[in-house]
Amino acid sequence: MTRSGLIIPAALMAALLGSCAHPTELLSMFNPGVITLPLDQASLQHRSLPEEAEKLSVLLSHHQPTDWKLVLLFVPADSLCACSQQAASEVAAVVQEVEAALQILQEKLQPLTEVKESNIITIPCPTEEQPFLRTQKNSPTNRQENVYSKATDPVMGTEIPCTDRSPSPTTPTSVHELRPGDIKVVAAVGDSLTAANGVGAETNNLLLVMNEYRGLSWSIGGDANITTVTTLPNILKEFNPLLTGFSEGIGNEDKPQAFLNQAVAGAKSGNMVEQVRVIVNKMKNDTRIDFQNDWKVITMFIGGNDICDFCSDTIYFSPRNVVGRIREALDILHKEVPRAIVNLVELLHIVPLRELHSDRSLGCPTWFVKLVCPCVLKPIGGSAELRNVNDVNRAYQRAMRELVDSGRYDTHNNFTVVLQPFFREVFLPRLEDGRPDRSYFSPDCFHLSQKAHTLMARALWNGMLEPVGNKTYTQDFTAGIDLKCPSKTIPFFRTAHNSNYTFPGPPPTPPPVTNWGSDFSCDSTAPSDSVPTSVHKLRPGDIKVVAALGDSITAGFGAKAKNLLQLRTEYRGVSWSIGGDKSLTTVTTLPNILKKFNPNIKGMSIGQSKRRAGFNMAISGAKIAGIPGQVRRLIDAMKNNTAVDFEKDWKLVTLFIGGNDLCQYCNNRASLSPKNYSLHMTESLDILYKEVPRVMVNVLEVLEIEGLRRIKRDSLGCNLLQKFVCQCFLEPGDDSPELAEVKRINRDFQTETENVVYGGRYEGREDFTVVLQPFFRNTIVPLNSEGKPDATYFSEDCFHFSERGHADMAVSLWNNMLEPVGKKQTYNNFTNDRNNIKCPTEEHPYIFTKVNSLPSLITTPVPTTHSTILPFTPTCSENVPVWAAAVLAVTGLLIGWGITWFFLSYRERRNRRKMQAAVEMKATGL
């Protein structure tokens, strides 16, 4: 075979194209000399990937080293069940097996000697650095090569200018008199920046970003010493060589070398409690640590992944909720850990990192970072979404400051939390031509390299020595950072107390709320340039008519009642889905939001009179069986209204029903069964589908009623009327079979609703769609500042919603409409924040339908009754971890990149040697 030959192992390519053309046929078009290496597939059926790689390498070794080989390696995912409880460990095992196979292929197939075109073997010579014959001990290990690949770079080391490095004469009893030499233990919690993902990775090797170079981590790494690796522990070791707790080498948080570096790649604020508990347990149980007497420095840096995902769930990732979860973790440290100073590092200003991905000449894998941090990378420059990202980023920072400034962690002298704000303003490092300098970043242009970790460690150290209230709040990567030293007058780490800093305390109590309106910040409110003909290209401004079907909730029963006499009044003007009283500034309803897009919208109900009910067809006490009648009356009303163009106007109809069916189920199980519920729902939607043009129907599942059992108020209405209103749900005992039955029926109603909506029955018309809005699927009871159920969201009977509750329902409905099917929020969160209203984006200005959403995703676990139209779901009993498929996909892609890089880089080296040899030959000839 010629040197251009190509060998393909047949057993490893069988699945490449399935029934399509064989790979050999395709490659032979480019090289007729390609051959397929025959392998006995039966002998490989029970072998692991490393065993297959070992066997394959032996077979390939018999061929000429100059022959190029194409090896196709497929990840064995057929034995995995994504819904298994062991999915995480199974995926990790597969990744480990693939890495082992790649290692074998690399060792066996990479030539041990250099082969020149002239077939002359180049014999390596001893070097000045290594003149010895190689043995296991004097050969560099993989770990040394990976971790210290940049160790000789003077930028990574740091000179310690401090002459006085002695500890206190006696162990201090106050955290406000703590010298660097007094620190005995370091610990850290956080995400991939503290786990040090990709810190030691070679440029352009994206695969190595998966490695956690914990020994190089800025706040907790302890590899080598300060002359070659700059980290906070290596600085502290110059003051106390007996320091412990730092991490070393490469590996995850479970490795012994990780020690008290319990940061986890991908972690969010919600993981801080778990990480904190781990480090507390380790400190208590490790013999190297005197838990009660040793002084500790604990660094927490978190929030990056929260902001990267905040657009997927703006309530869960709101600044208040994120910092609330951070507070829970700090509270544990405050309560359980003696003699500790905690660095809470303020979230970095992440928006400037976008510039790395706007300049294509840098070669950054932007596609990958968009998967990792979509909410920051995807918004278009100058858009409202990008401004929102920046506002949320600043709100995270502000909330962290307010948490520490509350003074809640300065209640005794052996513990404090100090905010380190050096990431508040980030200035990107730049090359001489003005472009961002990639050398400060790992190959993914998102995580930071050792060069950046060096500066971060110096900035953290300096911040610990700067007085509270006068700390550096910028991180300029291009400016050199010289280490500071403790001053002679104040040789301590600076705290609020020894900085004479006065805490401003909690923010002032806001004035009493006078209305339940909302603020509106959407920039783009214009309708389509021409009236759309497809419901899947419908903008909010295209809606001309609103209508509603339902029961007492939609009728506004008791929404503004102040006493029992007003309870039976129907305040339809403030009804969440159809009310139109006043404006959005003072009354939050779906029509009032839509009026910001189209001020001339029709159909909304006003005030309390049925004469001004508009197209609000809801009847107090109605059940699902009455909805077909409401639909008939609605169609007649719209046809007879001269202000409505029945054929051409786009209409939005909201259907919310089922509460009365559920509350009375125990009195008539046969007629109020889930099956009959489904039949009546289908009949109602069928009428709309057959008779109403240009309409989008919002269908809501019946809310999860169990939480209403917790709503209590010391009033006559709550004590007497609540159980009477919903006796089947509210009368049974907590552990009674009757309650268990009605809870099951509650879920069955929700399941039947989803089956009807997404069963494919209503997909035959381009101007009609039904969309399930699931925010009531998992109902969360609102809590007050004392952690008790907040009854102000409910009317005088503690069952129907008050105007405040209607306002939050309206916002949840609107936000669901702007979330794609498959990613809709499936719970309500009563917060009554005036700024909760989402906006259509430039990327997707339409109201989401099943068709214009991502088609492969589903919102919830698939119902027990399957339709052939619904997506397939594995028949495992457990829920499917949503990350499993993504991990396998990305892992496979990265592995493919790794293989490609390995062979192409070898080829590039070989070509360079050929060119060099040619030059040398020419020189000799001359």
mmCIF file with all atom_site columns, C-alpha atoms in Angstrom, residues 580-730:
data_model
loop_
_atom_site.group_PDB
_atom_site.id
_atom_site.type_symbol
_atom_site.label_atom_id
_atom_site.label_alt_id
_atom_site.label_comp_id
_atom_site.label_asym_id
_atom_site.label_entity_id
_atom_site.label_seq_id
_atom_site.pdbx_PDB_ins_code
_atom_site.Cartn_x
_atom_site.Cartn_y
_atom_site.Cartn_z
_atom_site.occupancy
_atom_site.B_iso_or_equiv
_atom_site.pdbx_formal_charge
_atom_site.auth_seq_id
_atom_site.auth_comp_id
_atom_site.auth_asym_id
_atom_site.auth_atom_id
_atom_site.pdbx_PDB_model_num
ATOM 1   C CA . GLY A 1 580 ? -59.650 45.689 32.204 1.00 0.00 ? 580 GLY A CA 1
ATOM 2   C CA . ASP A 1 581 ? -60.114 48.129 35.093 1.00 0.00 ? 581 ASP A CA 1
ATOM 3   C CA . LYS A 1 582 ? -57.939 51.256 34.997 1.00 0.00 ? 582 LYS A CA 1
ATOM 4   C CA . SER A 1 583 ? -54.424 50.528 33.628 1.00 0.00 ? 583 SER A CA 1
ATOM 5   C CA . LEU A 1 584 ? -51.444 48.250 34.231 1.00 0.00 ? 584 LEU A CA 1
ATOM 6   C CA . THR A 1 585 ? -49.881 50.827 36.536 1.00 0.00 ? 585 THR A CA 1
ATOM 7   C CA . THR A 1 586 ? -52.548 50.146 39.185 1.00 0.00 ? 586 THR A CA 1
ATOM 8   C CA . VAL A 1 587 ? -54.293 46.904 38.113 1.00 0.00 ? 587 VAL A CA 1
ATOM 9   C CA . THR A 1 588 ? -52.394 43.896 36.785 1.00 0.00 ? 588 THR A CA 1
ATOM 10  C CA . THR A 1 589 ? -54.425 41.725 34.414 1.00 0.00 ? 589 THR A CA 1
ATOM 11  C CA . LEU A 1 590 ? -53.681 40.016 31.119 1.00 0.00 ? 590 LEU A CA 1
ATOM 12  C CA . PRO A 1 591 ? -55.737 42.561 29.084 1.00 0.00 ? 591 PRO A CA 1
ATOM 13  C CA . ASN A 1 592 ? -54.005 45.474 30.815 1.00 0.00 ? 592 ASN A CA 1
ATOM 14  C CA . ILE A 1 593 ? -50.643 43.980 29.774 1.00 0.00 ? 593 ILE A CA 1
ATOM 15  C CA . LEU A 1 594 ? -51.917 43.484 26.228 1.00 0.00 ? 594 LEU A CA 1
ATOM 16  C CA . LYS A 1 595 ? -53.138 47.090 26.134 1.00 0.00 ? 595 LYS A CA 1
ATOM 17  C CA . LYS A 1 596 ? -49.464 48.116 26.201 1.00 0.00 ? 596 LYS A CA 1
ATOM 18  C CA . PHE A 1 597 ? -49.195 46.417 22.804 1.00 0.00 ? 597 PHE A CA 1
ATOM 19  C CA . ASN A 1 598 ? -52.653 47.296 21.480 1.00 0.00 ? 598 ASN A CA 1
ATOM 20  C CA . PRO A 1 599 ? -54.573 50.040 23.331 1.00 0.00 ? 599 PRO A CA 1
ATOM 21  C CA . ASN A 1 600 ? -57.744 49.235 21.352 1.00 0.00 ? 600 ASN A CA 1
ATOM 22  C CA . ILE A 1 601 ? -58.124 45.649 22.524 1.00 0.00 ? 601 ILE A CA 1
ATOM 23  C CA . LYS A 1 602 ? -61.744 44.490 22.939 1.00 0.00 ? 602 LYS A CA 1
ATOM 24  C CA . GLY A 1 603 ? -63.591 41.996 25.114 1.00 0.00 ? 603 GLY A CA 1
ATOM 25  C CA . MET A 1 604 ? -62.219 42.778 28.579 1.00 0.00 ? 604 MET A CA 1
ATOM 26  C CA . SER A 1 605 ? -64.581 43.073 31.526 1.00 0.00 ? 605 SER A CA 1
ATOM 27  C CA . ILE A 1 606 ? -64.965 46.286 33.519 1.00 0.00 ? 606 ILE A CA 1
ATOM 28  C CA . GLY A 1 607 ? -66.105 46.875 37.092 1.00 0.00 ? 607 GLY A CA 1
ATOM 29  C CA . GLN A 1 608 ? -68.697 44.643 38.792 1.00 0.00 ? 608 GLN A CA 1
ATOM 30  C CA . SER A 1 609 ? -71.658 44.772 36.459 1.00 0.00 ? 609 SER A CA 1
ATOM 31  C CA . LYS A 1 610 ? -72.444 41.842 34.160 1.00 0.00 ? 610 LYS A CA 1
ATOM 32  C CA . ARG A 1 611 ? -73.548 44.378 31.561 1.00 0.00 ? 611 ARG A CA 1
ATOM 33  C CA . ARG A 1 612 ? -69.907 45.401 31.213 1.00 0.00 ? 612 ARG A CA 1
ATOM 34  C CA . ALA A 1 613 ? -68.533 41.879 31.471 1.00 0.00 ? 613 ALA A CA 1
ATOM 35  C CA . GLY A 1 614 ? -67.378 41.945 27.852 1.00 0.00 ? 614 GLY A CA 1
ATOM 36  C CA . PHE A 1 615 ? -66.414 38.457 26.705 1.00 0.00 ? 615 PHE A CA 1
ATOM 37  C CA . ASN A 1 616 ? -65.959 37.176 30.254 1.00 0.00 ? 616 ASN A CA 1
ATOM 38  C CA . MET A 1 617 ? -68.307 34.172 30.110 1.00 0.00 ? 617 MET A CA 1
ATOM 39  C CA . ALA A 1 618 ? -67.222 32.688 33.472 1.00 0.00 ? 618 ALA A CA 1
ATOM 40  C CA . ILE A 1 619 ? -69.960 31.665 35.934 1.00 0.00 ? 619 ILE A CA 1
ATOM 41  C CA . SER A 1 620 ? -69.364 31.260 39.658 1.00 0.00 ? 620 SER A CA 1
ATOM 42  C CA . GLY A 1 621 ? -69.818 27.627 40.662 1.00 0.00 ? 621 GLY A CA 1
ATOM 43  C CA . ALA A 1 622 ? -69.328 26.345 37.092 1.00 0.00 ? 622 ALA A CA 1
ATOM 44  C CA . LYS A 1 623 ? -67.899 22.904 36.400 1.00 0.00 ? 623 LYS A CA 1
ATOM 45  C CA . ILE A 1 624 ? -66.305 21.510 33.251 1.00 0.00 ? 624 ILE A CA 1
ATOM 46  C CA . ALA A 1 625 ? -69.694 20.228 32.059 1.00 0.00 ? 625 ALA A CA 1
ATOM 47  C CA . GLY A 1 626 ? -70.865 23.842 31.717 1.00 0.00 ? 626 GLY A CA 1
ATOM 48  C CA . ILE A 1 627 ? -67.978 25.014 29.529 1.00 0.00 ? 627 ILE A CA 1
ATOM 49  C CA . PRO A 1 628 ? -69.490 23.943 26.160 1.00 0.00 ? 628 PRO A CA 1
ATOM 50  C CA . GLY A 1 629 ? -72.455 26.218 26.939 1.00 0.00 ? 629 GLY A CA 1
ATOM 51  C CA . GLN A 1 630 ? -70.120 29.090 27.767 1.00 0.00 ? 630 GLN A CA 1
ATOM 52  C CA . VAL A 1 631 ? -68.328 28.538 24.449 1.00 0.00 ? 631 VAL A CA 1
ATOM 53  C CA . ARG A 1 632 ? -71.648 28.761 22.576 1.00 0.00 ? 632 ARG A CA 1
ATOM 54  C CA . ARG A 1 633 ? -72.539 32.029 24.299 1.00 0.00 ? 633 ARG A CA 1
ATOM 55  C CA . LEU A 1 634 ? -69.082 33.422 23.599 1.00 0.00 ? 634 LEU A CA 1
ATOM 56  C CA . ILE A 1 635 ? -69.346 32.704 19.875 1.00 0.00 ? 635 ILE A CA 1
ATOM 57  C CA . ASP A 1 636 ? -72.760 34.331 19.701 1.00 0.00 ? 636 ASP A CA 1
ATOM 58  C CA . ALA A 1 637 ? -71.512 37.378 21.620 1.00 0.00 ? 637 ALA A CA 1
ATOM 59  C CA . MET A 1 638 ? -68.526 37.880 19.335 1.00 0.00 ? 638 MET A CA 1
ATOM 60  C CA . LYS A 1 639 ? -70.597 37.440 16.162 1.00 0.00 ? 639 LYS A CA 1
ATOM 61  C CA . ASN A 1 640 ? -73.176 39.951 17.386 1.00 0.00 ? 640 ASN A CA 1
ATOM 62  C CA . ASN A 1 641 ? -70.631 42.570 18.491 1.00 0.00 ? 641 ASN A CA 1
ATOM 63  C CA . THR A 1 642 ? -70.230 45.168 15.749 1.00 0.00 ? 642 THR A CA 1
ATOM 64  C CA . ALA A 1 643 ? -66.811 46.197 17.088 1.00 0.00 ? 643 ALA A CA 1
ATOM 65  C CA . VAL A 1 644 ? -65.447 42.745 16.339 1.00 0.00 ? 644 VAL A CA 1
ATOM 66  C CA . ASP A 1 645 ? -64.495 41.475 12.887 1.00 0.00 ? 645 ASP A CA 1
ATOM 67  C CA . PHE A 1 646 ? -65.229 37.831 13.637 1.00 0.00 ? 646 PHE A CA 1
ATOM 68  C CA . GLU A 1 647 ? -63.452 36.486 10.573 1.00 0.00 ? 647 GLU A CA 1
ATOM 69  C CA . LYS A 1 648 ? -60.305 38.640 10.581 1.00 0.00 ? 648 LYS A CA 1
ATOM 70  C CA . ASP A 1 649 ? -59.592 39.749 14.178 1.00 0.00 ? 649 ASP A CA 1
ATOM 71  C CA . TRP A 1 650 ? -57.116 37.630 16.124 1.00 0.00 ? 650 TRP A CA 1
ATOM 72  C CA . LYS A 1 651 ? -58.627 36.394 19.390 1.00 0.00 ? 651 LYS A CA 1
ATOM 73  C CA . LEU A 1 652 ? -57.118 35.150 22.642 1.00 0.00 ? 652 LEU A CA 1
ATOM 74  C CA . VAL A 1 653 ? -59.375 32.876 24.725 1.00 0.00 ? 653 VAL A CA 1
ATOM 75  C CA . THR A 1 654 ? -58.355 31.704 28.214 1.00 0.00 ? 654 THR A CA 1
ATOM 76  C CA . LEU A 1 655 ? -59.968 28.612 29.749 1.00 0.00 ? 655 LEU A CA 1
ATOM 77  C CA . PHE A 1 656 ? -59.511 27.850 33.454 1.00 0.00 ? 656 PHE A CA 1
ATOM 78  C CA . ILE A 1 657 ? -61.859 25.305 35.039 1.00 0.00 ? 657 ILE A CA 1
ATOM 79  C CA . GLY A 1 658 ? -61.885 22.279 37.333 1.00 0.00 ? 658 GLY A CA 1
ATOM 80  C CA . GLY A 1 659 ? -61.802 23.645 40.868 1.00 0.00 ? 659 GLY A CA 1
ATOM 81  C CA . ASN A 1 660 ? -65.465 22.915 41.546 1.00 0.00 ? 660 ASN A CA 1
ATOM 82  C CA . ASP A 1 661 ? -65.232 19.477 39.925 1.00 0.00 ? 661 ASP A CA 1
ATOM 83  C CA . LEU A 1 662 ? -62.390 18.629 42.276 1.00 0.00 ? 662 LEU A CA 1
ATOM 84  C CA . CYS A 1 663 ? -63.946 20.183 45.380 1.00 0.00 ? 663 CYS A CA 1
ATOM 85  C CA . GLN A 1 664 ? -67.156 18.186 44.867 1.00 0.00 ? 664 GLN A CA 1
ATOM 86  C CA . TYR A 1 665 ? -65.635 14.993 43.504 1.00 0.00 ? 665 TYR A CA 1
ATOM 87  C CA . CYS A 1 666 ? -66.313 12.929 46.633 1.00 0.00 ? 666 CYS A CA 1
ATOM 88  C CA . ASN A 1 667 ? -70.054 13.666 46.278 1.00 0.00 ? 667 ASN A CA 1
ATOM 89  C CA . ASN A 1 668 ? -70.356 12.376 42.704 1.00 0.00 ? 668 ASN A CA 1
ATOM 90  C CA . ARG A 1 669 ? -67.351 10.302 41.620 1.00 0.00 ? 669 ARG A CA 1
ATOM 91  C CA . ALA A 1 670 ? -69.010 8.960  38.461 1.00 0.00 ? 670 ALA A CA 1
ATOM 92  C CA . SER A 1 671 ? -70.026 12.187 36.753 1.00 0.00 ? 671 SER A CA 1
ATOM 93  C CA . LEU A 1 672 ? -66.977 14.126 37.990 1.00 0.00 ? 672 LEU A CA 1
ATOM 94  C CA . SER A 1 673 ? -64.422 11.485 36.954 1.00 0.00 ? 673 SER A CA 1
ATOM 95  C CA . PRO A 1 674 ? -61.227 12.415 35.100 1.00 0.00 ? 674 PRO A CA 1
ATOM 96  C CA . LYS A 1 675 ? -62.566 10.610 32.019 1.00 0.00 ? 675 LYS A CA 1
ATOM 97  C CA . ASN A 1 676 ? -65.681 12.793 31.906 1.00 0.00 ? 676 ASN A CA 1
ATOM 98  C CA . TYR A 1 677 ? -63.519 15.843 32.606 1.00 0.00 ? 677 TYR A CA 1
ATOM 99  C CA . SER A 1 678 ? -61.533 14.996 29.484 1.00 0.00 ? 678 SER A CA 1
ATOM 100 C CA . LEU A 1 679 ? -64.672 14.474 27.387 1.00 0.00 ? 679 LEU A CA 1
ATOM 101 C CA . HIS A 1 680 ? -66.152 17.857 28.321 1.00 0.00 ? 680 HIS A CA 1
ATOM 102 C CA . MET A 1 681 ? -62.809 19.597 27.732 1.00 0.00 ? 681 MET A CA 1
ATOM 103 C CA . THR A 1 682 ? -62.587 17.994 24.294 1.00 0.00 ? 682 THR A CA 1
ATOM 104 C CA . GLU A 1 683 ? -66.160 18.982 23.427 1.00 0.00 ? 683 GLU A CA 1
ATOM 105 C CA . SER A 1 684 ? -65.464 22.607 24.369 1.00 0.00 ? 684 SER A CA 1
ATOM 106 C CA . LEU A 1 685 ? -62.268 22.864 22.340 1.00 0.00 ? 685 LEU A CA 1
ATOM 107 C CA . ASP A 1 686 ? -63.882 21.071 19.400 1.00 0.00 ? 686 ASP A CA 1
ATOM 108 C CA . ILE A 1 687 ? -66.518 23.809 19.128 1.00 0.00 ? 687 ILE A CA 1
ATOM 109 C CA . LEU A 1 688 ? -63.880 26.529 19.107 1.00 0.00 ? 688 LEU A CA 1
ATOM 110 C CA . TYR A 1 689 ? -61.786 24.602 16.593 1.00 0.00 ? 689 TYR A CA 1
ATOM 111 C CA . LYS A 1 690 ? -64.692 24.097 14.194 1.00 0.00 ? 690 LYS A CA 1
ATOM 112 C CA . GLU A 1 691 ? -66.358 27.481 14.437 1.00 0.00 ? 691 GLU A CA 1
ATOM 113 C CA . VAL A 1 692 ? -63.939 30.252 15.445 1.00 0.00 ? 692 VAL A CA 1
ATOM 114 C CA . PRO A 1 693 ? -61.327 31.612 13.004 1.00 0.00 ? 693 PRO A CA 1
ATOM 115 C CA . ARG A 1 694 ? -58.023 33.171 14.041 1.00 0.00 ? 694 ARG A CA 1
ATOM 116 C CA . VAL A 1 695 ? -57.875 32.172 17.672 1.00 0.00 ? 695 VAL A CA 1
ATOM 117 C CA . MET A 1 696 ? -55.288 31.134 20.241 1.00 0.00 ? 696 MET A CA 1
ATOM 118 C CA . VAL A 1 697 ? -56.638 29.267 23.258 1.00 0.00 ? 697 VAL A CA 1
ATOM 119 C CA . ASN A 1 698 ? -54.837 29.313 26.608 1.00 0.00 ? 698 ASN A CA 1
ATOM 120 C CA . VAL A 1 699 ? -55.787 26.271 28.657 1.00 0.00 ? 699 VAL A CA 1
ATOM 121 C CA . LEU A 1 700 ? -54.764 26.087 32.303 1.00 0.00 ? 700 LEU A CA 1
ATOM 122 C CA . GLU A 1 701 ? -54.641 22.950 34.385 1.00 0.00 ? 701 GLU A CA 1
ATOM 123 C CA . VAL A 1 702 ? -56.618 22.900 37.596 1.00 0.00 ? 702 VAL A CA 1
ATOM 124 C CA . LEU A 1 703 ? -54.401 24.236 40.364 1.00 0.00 ? 703 LEU A CA 1
ATOM 125 C CA . GLU A 1 704 ? -52.870 21.929 42.942 1.00 0.00 ? 704 GLU A CA 1
ATOM 126 C CA . ILE A 1 705 ? -55.388 22.541 45.717 1.00 0.00 ? 705 ILE A CA 1
ATOM 127 C CA . GLU A 1 706 ? -53.661 20.759 48.608 1.00 0.00 ? 706 GLU A CA 1
ATOM 128 C CA . GLY A 1 707 ? -51.669 23.859 49.529 1.00 0.00 ? 707 GLY A CA 1
ATOM 129 C CA . LEU A 1 708 ? -54.883 25.750 50.294 1.00 0.00 ? 708 LEU A CA 1
ATOM 130 C CA . ARG A 1 709 ? -55.302 23.542 53.378 1.00 0.00 ? 709 ARG A CA 1
ATOM 131 C CA . ARG A 1 710 ? -52.522 25.619 54.961 1.00 0.00 ? 710 ARG A CA 1
ATOM 132 C CA . ILE A 1 711 ? -54.220 28.988 54.420 1.00 0.00 ? 711 ILE A CA 1
ATOM 133 C CA . LYS A 1 712 ? -55.543 30.142 57.778 1.00 0.00 ? 712 LYS A CA 1
ATOM 134 C CA . ARG A 1 713 ? -56.784 33.418 59.145 1.00 0.00 ? 713 ARG A CA 1
ATOM 135 C CA . ASP A 1 714 ? -58.436 34.189 62.445 1.00 0.00 ? 714 ASP A CA 1
ATOM 136 C CA . SER A 1 715 ? -61.669 35.392 60.892 1.00 0.00 ? 715 SER A CA 1
ATOM 137 C CA . LEU A 1 716 ? -65.253 34.227 60.627 1.00 0.00 ? 716 LEU A CA 1
ATOM 138 C CA . GLY A 1 717 ? -64.994 33.731 56.860 1.00 0.00 ? 717 GLY A CA 1
ATOM 139 C CA . CYS A 1 718 ? -61.918 31.529 57.008 1.00 0.00 ? 718 CYS A CA 1
ATOM 140 C CA . ASN A 1 719 ? -63.032 29.511 60.005 1.00 0.00 ? 719 ASN A CA 1
ATOM 141 C CA . LEU A 1 720 ? -66.570 28.766 58.742 1.00 0.00 ? 720 LEU A CA 1
ATOM 142 C CA . LEU A 1 721 ? -66.629 29.080 54.966 1.00 0.00 ? 721 LEU A CA 1
ATOM 143 C CA . GLN A 1 722 ? -63.351 27.578 53.764 1.00 0.00 ? 722 GLN A CA 1
ATOM 144 C CA . LYS A 1 723 ? -64.256 23.929 54.296 1.00 0.00 ? 723 LYS A CA 1
ATOM 145 C CA . PHE A 1 724 ? -67.785 24.513 53.036 1.00 0.00 ? 724 PHE A CA 1
ATOM 146 C CA . VAL A 1 725 ? -66.414 25.907 49.760 1.00 0.00 ? 725 VAL A CA 1
ATOM 147 C CA . CYS A 1 726 ? -64.201 22.835 49.078 1.00 0.00 ? 726 CYS A CA 1
ATOM 148 C CA . GLN A 1 727 ? -65.202 20.110 51.495 1.00 0.00 ? 727 GLN A CA 1
ATOM 149 C CA . CYS A 1 728 ? -63.813 17.123 49.544 1.00 0.00 ? 728 CYS A CA 1
ATOM 150 C CA . PHE A 1 729 ? -60.308 18.558 49.738 1.00 0.00 ? 729 PHE A CA 1
ATOM 151 C CA . LEU A 1 730 ? -60.326 20.497 52.965 1.00 0.00 ? 730 LEU A CA 1
#
